PDB file of C-alpha atoms in Angstrom:
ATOM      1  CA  UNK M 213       6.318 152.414  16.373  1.00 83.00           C
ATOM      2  CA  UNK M 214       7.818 156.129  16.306  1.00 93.00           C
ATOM      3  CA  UNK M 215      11.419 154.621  17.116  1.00 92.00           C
ATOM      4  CA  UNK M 216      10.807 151.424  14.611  1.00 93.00           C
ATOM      5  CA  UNK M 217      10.386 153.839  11.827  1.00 95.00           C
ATOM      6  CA  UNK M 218      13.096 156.421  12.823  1.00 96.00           C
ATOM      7  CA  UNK M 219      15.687 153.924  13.505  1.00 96.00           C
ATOM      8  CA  UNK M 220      14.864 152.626   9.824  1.00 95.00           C
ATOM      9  CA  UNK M 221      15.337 155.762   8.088  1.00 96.00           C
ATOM     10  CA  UNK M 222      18.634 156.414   9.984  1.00 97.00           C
ATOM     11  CA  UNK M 223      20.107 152.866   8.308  1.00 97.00           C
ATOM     12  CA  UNK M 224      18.740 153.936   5.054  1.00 97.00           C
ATOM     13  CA  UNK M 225      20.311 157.818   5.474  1.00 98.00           C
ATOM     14  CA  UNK M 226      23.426 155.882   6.423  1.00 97.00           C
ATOM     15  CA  UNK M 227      23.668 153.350   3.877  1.00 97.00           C
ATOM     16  CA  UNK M 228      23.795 156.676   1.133  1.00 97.00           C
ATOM     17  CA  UNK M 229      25.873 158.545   3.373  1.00 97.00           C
ATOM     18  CA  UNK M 230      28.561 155.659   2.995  1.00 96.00           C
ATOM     19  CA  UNK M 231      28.079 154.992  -0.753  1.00 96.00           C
ATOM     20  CA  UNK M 232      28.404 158.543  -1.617  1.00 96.00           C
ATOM     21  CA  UNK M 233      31.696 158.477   0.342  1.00 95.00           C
ATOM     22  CA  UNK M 234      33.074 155.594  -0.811  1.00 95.00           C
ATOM     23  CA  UNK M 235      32.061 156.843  -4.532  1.00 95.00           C
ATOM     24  CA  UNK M 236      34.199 159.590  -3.820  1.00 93.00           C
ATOM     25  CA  UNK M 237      37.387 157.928  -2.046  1.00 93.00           C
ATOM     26  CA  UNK M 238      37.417 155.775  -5.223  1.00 94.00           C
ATOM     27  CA  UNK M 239      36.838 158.796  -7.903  1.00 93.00           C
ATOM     28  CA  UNK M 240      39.434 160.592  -5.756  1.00 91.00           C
ATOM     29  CA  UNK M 241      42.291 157.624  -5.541  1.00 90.00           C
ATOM     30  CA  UNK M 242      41.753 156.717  -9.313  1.00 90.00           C
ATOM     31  CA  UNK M 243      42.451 160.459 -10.248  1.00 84.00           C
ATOM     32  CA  UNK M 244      39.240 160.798 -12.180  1.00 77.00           C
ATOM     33  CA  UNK M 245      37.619 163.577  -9.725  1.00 73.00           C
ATOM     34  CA  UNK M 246      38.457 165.633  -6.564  1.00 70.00           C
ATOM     35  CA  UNK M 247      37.358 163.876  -3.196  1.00 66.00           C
ATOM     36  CA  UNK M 248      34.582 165.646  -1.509  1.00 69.00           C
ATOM     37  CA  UNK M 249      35.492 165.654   2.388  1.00 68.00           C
ATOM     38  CA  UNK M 250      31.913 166.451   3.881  1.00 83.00           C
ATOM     39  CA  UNK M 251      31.367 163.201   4.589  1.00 91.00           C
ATOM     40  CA  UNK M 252      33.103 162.134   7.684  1.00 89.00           C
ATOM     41  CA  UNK M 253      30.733 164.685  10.228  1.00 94.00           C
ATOM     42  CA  UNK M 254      27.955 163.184   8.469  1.00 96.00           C
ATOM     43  CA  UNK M 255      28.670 159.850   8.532  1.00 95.00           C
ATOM     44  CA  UNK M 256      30.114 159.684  12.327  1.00 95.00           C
ATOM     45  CA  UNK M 257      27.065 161.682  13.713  1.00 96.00           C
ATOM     46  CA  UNK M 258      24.437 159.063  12.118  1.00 97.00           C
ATOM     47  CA  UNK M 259      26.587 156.203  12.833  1.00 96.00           C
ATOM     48  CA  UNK M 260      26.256 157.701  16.486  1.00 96.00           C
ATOM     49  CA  UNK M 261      22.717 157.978  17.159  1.00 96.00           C
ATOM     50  CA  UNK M 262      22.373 154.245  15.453  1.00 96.00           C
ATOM     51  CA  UNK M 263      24.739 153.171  17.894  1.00 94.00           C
ATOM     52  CA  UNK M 264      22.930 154.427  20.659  1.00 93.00           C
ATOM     53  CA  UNK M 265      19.134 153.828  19.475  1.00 93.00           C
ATOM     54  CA  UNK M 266      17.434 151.305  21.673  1.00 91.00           C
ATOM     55  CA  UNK M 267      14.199 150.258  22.182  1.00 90.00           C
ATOM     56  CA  UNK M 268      13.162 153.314  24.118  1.00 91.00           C
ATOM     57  CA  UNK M 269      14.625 155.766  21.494  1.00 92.00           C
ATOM     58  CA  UNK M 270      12.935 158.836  20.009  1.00 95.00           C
ATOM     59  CA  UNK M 271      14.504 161.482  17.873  1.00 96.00           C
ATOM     60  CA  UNK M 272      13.446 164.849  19.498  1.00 95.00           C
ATOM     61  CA  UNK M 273      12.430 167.774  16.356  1.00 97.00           C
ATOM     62  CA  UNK M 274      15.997 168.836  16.584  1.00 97.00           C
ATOM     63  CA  UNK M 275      17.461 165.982  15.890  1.00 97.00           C
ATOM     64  CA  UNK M 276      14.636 165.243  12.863  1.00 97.00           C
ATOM     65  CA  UNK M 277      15.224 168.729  11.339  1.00 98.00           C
ATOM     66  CA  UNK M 278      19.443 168.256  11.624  1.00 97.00           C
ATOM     67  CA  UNK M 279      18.429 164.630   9.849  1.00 98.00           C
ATOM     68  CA  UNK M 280      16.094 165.869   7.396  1.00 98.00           C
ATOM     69  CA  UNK M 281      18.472 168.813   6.258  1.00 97.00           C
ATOM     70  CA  UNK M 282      21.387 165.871   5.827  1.00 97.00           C
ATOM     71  CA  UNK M 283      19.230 163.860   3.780  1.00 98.00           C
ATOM     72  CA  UNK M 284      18.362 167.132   1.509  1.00 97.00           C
ATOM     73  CA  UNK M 285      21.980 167.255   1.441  1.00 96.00           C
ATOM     74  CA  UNK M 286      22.240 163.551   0.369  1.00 97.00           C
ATOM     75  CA  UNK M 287      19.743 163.448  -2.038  1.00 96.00           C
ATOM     76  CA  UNK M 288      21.902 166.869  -4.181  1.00 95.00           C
ATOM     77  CA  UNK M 289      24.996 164.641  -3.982  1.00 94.00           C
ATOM     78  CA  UNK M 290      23.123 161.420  -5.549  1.00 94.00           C
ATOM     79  CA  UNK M 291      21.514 163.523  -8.086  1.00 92.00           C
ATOM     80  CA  UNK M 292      25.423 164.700  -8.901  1.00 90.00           C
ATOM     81  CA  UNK M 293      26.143 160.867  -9.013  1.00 89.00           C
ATOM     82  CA  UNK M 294      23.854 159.384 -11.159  1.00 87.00           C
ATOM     83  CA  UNK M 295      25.465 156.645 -13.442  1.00 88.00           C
ATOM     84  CA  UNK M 296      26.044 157.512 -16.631  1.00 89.00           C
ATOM     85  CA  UNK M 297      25.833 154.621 -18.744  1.00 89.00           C
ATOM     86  CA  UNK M 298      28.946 155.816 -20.767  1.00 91.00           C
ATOM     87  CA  UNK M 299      30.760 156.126 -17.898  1.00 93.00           C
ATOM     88  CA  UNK M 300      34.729 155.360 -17.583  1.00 93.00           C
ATOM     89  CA  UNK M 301      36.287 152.368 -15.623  1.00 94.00           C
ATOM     90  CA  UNK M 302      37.334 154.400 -12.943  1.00 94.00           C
ATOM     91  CA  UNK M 303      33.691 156.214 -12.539  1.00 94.00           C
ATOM     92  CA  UNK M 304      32.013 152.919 -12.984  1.00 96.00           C
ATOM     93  CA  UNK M 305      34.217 151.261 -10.466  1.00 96.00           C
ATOM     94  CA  UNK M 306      33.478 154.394  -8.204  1.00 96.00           C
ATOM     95  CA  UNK M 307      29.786 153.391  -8.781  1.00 96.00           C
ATOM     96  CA  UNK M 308      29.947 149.966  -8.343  1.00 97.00           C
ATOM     97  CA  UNK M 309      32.154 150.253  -4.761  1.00 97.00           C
ATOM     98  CA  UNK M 310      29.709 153.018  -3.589  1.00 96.00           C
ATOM     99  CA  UNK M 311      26.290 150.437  -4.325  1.00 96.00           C
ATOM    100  CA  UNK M 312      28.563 147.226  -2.908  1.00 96.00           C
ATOM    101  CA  UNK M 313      29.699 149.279   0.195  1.00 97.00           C
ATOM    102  CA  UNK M 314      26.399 151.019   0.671  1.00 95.00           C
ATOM    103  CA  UNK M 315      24.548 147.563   0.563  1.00 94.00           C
ATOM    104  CA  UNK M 316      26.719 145.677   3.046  1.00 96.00           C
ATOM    105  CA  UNK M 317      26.067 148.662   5.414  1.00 95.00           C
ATOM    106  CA  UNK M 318      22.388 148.635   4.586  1.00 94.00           C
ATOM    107  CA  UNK M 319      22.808 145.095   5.729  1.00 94.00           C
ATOM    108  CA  UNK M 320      24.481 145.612   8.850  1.00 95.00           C
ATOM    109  CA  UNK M 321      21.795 148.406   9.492  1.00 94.00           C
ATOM    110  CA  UNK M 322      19.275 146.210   9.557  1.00 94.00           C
ATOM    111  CA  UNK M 323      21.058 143.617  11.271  1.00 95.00           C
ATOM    112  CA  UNK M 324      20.830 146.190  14.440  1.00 94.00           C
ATOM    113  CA  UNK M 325      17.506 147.225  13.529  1.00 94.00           C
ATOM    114  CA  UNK M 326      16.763 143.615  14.099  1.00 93.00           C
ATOM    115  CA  UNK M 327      18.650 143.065  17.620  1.00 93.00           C
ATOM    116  CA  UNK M 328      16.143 145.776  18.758  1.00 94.00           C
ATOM    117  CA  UNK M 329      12.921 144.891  17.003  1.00 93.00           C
ATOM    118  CA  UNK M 330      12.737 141.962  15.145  1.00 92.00           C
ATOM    119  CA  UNK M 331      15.094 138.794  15.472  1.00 93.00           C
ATOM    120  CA  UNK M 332      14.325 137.060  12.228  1.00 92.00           C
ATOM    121  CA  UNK M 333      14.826 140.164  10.174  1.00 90.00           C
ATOM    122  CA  UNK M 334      18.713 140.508  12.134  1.00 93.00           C
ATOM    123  CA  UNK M 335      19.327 137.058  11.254  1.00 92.00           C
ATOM    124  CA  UNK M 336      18.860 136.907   7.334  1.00 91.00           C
ATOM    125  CA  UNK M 337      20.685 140.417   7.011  1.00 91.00           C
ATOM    126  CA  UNK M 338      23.638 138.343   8.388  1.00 94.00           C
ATOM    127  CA  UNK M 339      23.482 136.298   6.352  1.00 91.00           C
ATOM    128  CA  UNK M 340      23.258 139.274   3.473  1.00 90.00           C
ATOM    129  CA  UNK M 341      26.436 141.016   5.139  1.00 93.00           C
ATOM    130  CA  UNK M 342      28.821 138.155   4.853  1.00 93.00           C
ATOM    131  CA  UNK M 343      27.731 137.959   1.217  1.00 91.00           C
ATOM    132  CA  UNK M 344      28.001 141.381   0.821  1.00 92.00           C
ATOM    133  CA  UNK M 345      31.282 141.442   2.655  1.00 96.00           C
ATOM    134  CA  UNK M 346      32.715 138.795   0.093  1.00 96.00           C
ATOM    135  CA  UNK M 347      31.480 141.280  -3.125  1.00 96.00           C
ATOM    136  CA  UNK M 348      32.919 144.403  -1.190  1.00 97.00           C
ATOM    137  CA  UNK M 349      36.434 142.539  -0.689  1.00 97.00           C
ATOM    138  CA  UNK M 350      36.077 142.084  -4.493  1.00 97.00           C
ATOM    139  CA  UNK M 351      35.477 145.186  -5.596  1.00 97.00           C
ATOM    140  CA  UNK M 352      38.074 146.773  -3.276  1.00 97.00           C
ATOM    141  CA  UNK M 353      40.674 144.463  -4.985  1.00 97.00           C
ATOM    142  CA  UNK M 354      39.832 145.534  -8.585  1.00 97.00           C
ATOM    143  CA  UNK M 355      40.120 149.381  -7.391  1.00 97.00           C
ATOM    144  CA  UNK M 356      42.921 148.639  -5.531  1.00 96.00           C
ATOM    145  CA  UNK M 357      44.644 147.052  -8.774  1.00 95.00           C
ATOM    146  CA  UNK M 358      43.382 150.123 -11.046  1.00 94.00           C
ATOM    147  CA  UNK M 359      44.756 152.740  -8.766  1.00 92.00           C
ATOM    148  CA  UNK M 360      48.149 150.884  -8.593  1.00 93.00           C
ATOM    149  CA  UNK M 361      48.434 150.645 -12.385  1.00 91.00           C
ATOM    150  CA  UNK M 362      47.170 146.863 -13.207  1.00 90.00           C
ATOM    151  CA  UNK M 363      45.286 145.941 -15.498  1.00 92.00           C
ATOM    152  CA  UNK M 364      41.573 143.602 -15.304  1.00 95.00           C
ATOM    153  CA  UNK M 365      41.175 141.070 -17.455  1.00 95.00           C
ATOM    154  CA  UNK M 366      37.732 140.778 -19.910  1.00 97.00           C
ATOM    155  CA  UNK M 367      36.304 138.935 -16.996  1.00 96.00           C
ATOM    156  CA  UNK M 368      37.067 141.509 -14.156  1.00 96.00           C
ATOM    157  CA  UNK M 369      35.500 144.275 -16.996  1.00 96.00           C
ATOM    158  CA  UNK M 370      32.917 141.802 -17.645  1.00 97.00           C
ATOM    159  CA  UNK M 371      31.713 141.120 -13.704  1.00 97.00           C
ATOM    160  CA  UNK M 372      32.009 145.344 -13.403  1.00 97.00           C
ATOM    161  CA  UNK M 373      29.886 145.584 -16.492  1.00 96.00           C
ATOM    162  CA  UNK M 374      27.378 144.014 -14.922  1.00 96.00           C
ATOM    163  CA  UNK M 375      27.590 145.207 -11.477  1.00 96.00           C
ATOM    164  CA  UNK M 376      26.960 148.130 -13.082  1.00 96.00           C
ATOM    165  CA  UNK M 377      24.449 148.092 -15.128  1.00 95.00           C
ATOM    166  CA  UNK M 378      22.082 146.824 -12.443  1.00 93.00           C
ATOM    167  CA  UNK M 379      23.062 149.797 -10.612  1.00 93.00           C
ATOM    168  CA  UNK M 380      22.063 151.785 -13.558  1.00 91.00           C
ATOM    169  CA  UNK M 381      18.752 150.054 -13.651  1.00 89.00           C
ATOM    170  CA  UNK M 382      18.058 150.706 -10.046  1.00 86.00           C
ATOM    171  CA  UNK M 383      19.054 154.222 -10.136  1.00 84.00           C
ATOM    172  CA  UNK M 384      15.348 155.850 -10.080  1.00 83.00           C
ATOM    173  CA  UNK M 385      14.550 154.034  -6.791  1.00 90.00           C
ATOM    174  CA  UNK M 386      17.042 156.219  -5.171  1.00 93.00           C
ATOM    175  CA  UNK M 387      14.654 158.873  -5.085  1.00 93.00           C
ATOM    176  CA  UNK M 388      11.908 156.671  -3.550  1.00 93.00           C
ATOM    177  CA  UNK M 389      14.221 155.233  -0.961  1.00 94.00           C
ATOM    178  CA  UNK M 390      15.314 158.888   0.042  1.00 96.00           C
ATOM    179  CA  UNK M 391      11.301 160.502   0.455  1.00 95.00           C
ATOM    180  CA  UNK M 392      10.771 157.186   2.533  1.00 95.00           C
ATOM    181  CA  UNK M 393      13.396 157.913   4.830  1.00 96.00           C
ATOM    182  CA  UNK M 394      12.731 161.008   5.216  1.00 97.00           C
ATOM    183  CA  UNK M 395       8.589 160.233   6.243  1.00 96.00           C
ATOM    184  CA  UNK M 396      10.640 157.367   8.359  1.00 96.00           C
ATOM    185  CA  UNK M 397      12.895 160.123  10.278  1.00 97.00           C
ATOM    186  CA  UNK M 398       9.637 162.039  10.991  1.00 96.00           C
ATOM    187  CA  UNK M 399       8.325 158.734  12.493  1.00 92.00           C
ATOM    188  CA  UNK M 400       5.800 157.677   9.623  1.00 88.00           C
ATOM    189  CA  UNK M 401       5.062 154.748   9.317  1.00 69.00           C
ATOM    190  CA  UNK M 402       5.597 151.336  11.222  1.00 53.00           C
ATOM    191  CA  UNK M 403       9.412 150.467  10.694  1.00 51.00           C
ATOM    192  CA  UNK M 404      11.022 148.639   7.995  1.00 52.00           C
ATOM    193  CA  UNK M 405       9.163 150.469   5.305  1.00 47.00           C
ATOM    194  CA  UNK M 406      12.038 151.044   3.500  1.00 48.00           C
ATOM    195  CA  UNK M 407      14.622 148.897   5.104  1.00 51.00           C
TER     196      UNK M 407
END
């Protein structure tokens, strides 16, 4: 049950790690903010020891503490990126291509939580990636298009509007998803509590 839960809270660490850095690639290539580069060790060591988890997996109190201290680190940089519901196009599509990114990797987190410990649950989160795959691909289009210059059209605005305001609405369960990783990384609970 010890791995269950850690391997869970490693796919939710992850999935922030790579909206965070995504939020900042996009901030960073519309010119509305400087890119914060921290990301990559970050990202590449958790990606790692997912990787690598199997069934027999157990993070040793290293490992937790080195975890624990990233999340600290991940819940400061959320905190900086809350959504401001006045925000500008370029920090709202920042927003909006940090959630959309963030949830296909939650997705594909799960997915390989799933091919260790529970085949059902691996199944529907394919299912979730390719539609998340479809809304990333759409969202990378419309910053691609802003960053070159273009303009979106009332409906583009319109779909972004919306994307973001339900991130805006599901802002304060950041925090809650964060404390449960972090009991999940210290091996509370039974898995899946927060994936």
């Amino acid at each position: 049950m010890v791995g269950r839960a850690q391997l869970d809270g490693l796919v939710v660490l992850y999935t922030y790690l790579q909206r965070i850095s995504v939020y900042d690639r996009v901030i960073d290539g519309l010119g509305a903010g400087r890119r914060d580069d921290g990301w990559s060790g970050p990202l590449g060591e958790v990606g790692a020891i997912i990787g690598r988890f199997d069934r027999g997996t157990r993070l040793d109190a290293a490992e937790v503490a080195h975890l624990l201290d990233i999340l600290d680190t991940v819940r400061a940089a959320m905190r900086r990126r809350r959504p401001d519901p006045d925000a500008s196009l370029p920090e709202r599509l920042a927003v909006v291509a940090g959630d959309l990114h963030g949830g296909l990797h939650h997705s594909e987190g799960v997915v390989r939580w799933g091919e260790i410990y529970d085949a059902a649950a691996a199944r529907r989160h394919r299912q979730r990636a390719v539609a998340h795959r479809g809304l990333v691909n759409t969202v990378n289009e419309y910053v691609a298009r802003a960053g070159a210059g273009g303009v979106l059209g009332a409906e583009e605005l319109a779909r972004i509007d919306a994307w973001f305001t339900k991130v805006c609405t599901g802002s304060p369960g950041i925090e809650r998803d964060l404390r449960r990783a972090g009991e999940a990384l210290r091996g509370q609970g039974g898995g899946r509590s927060v994936c």
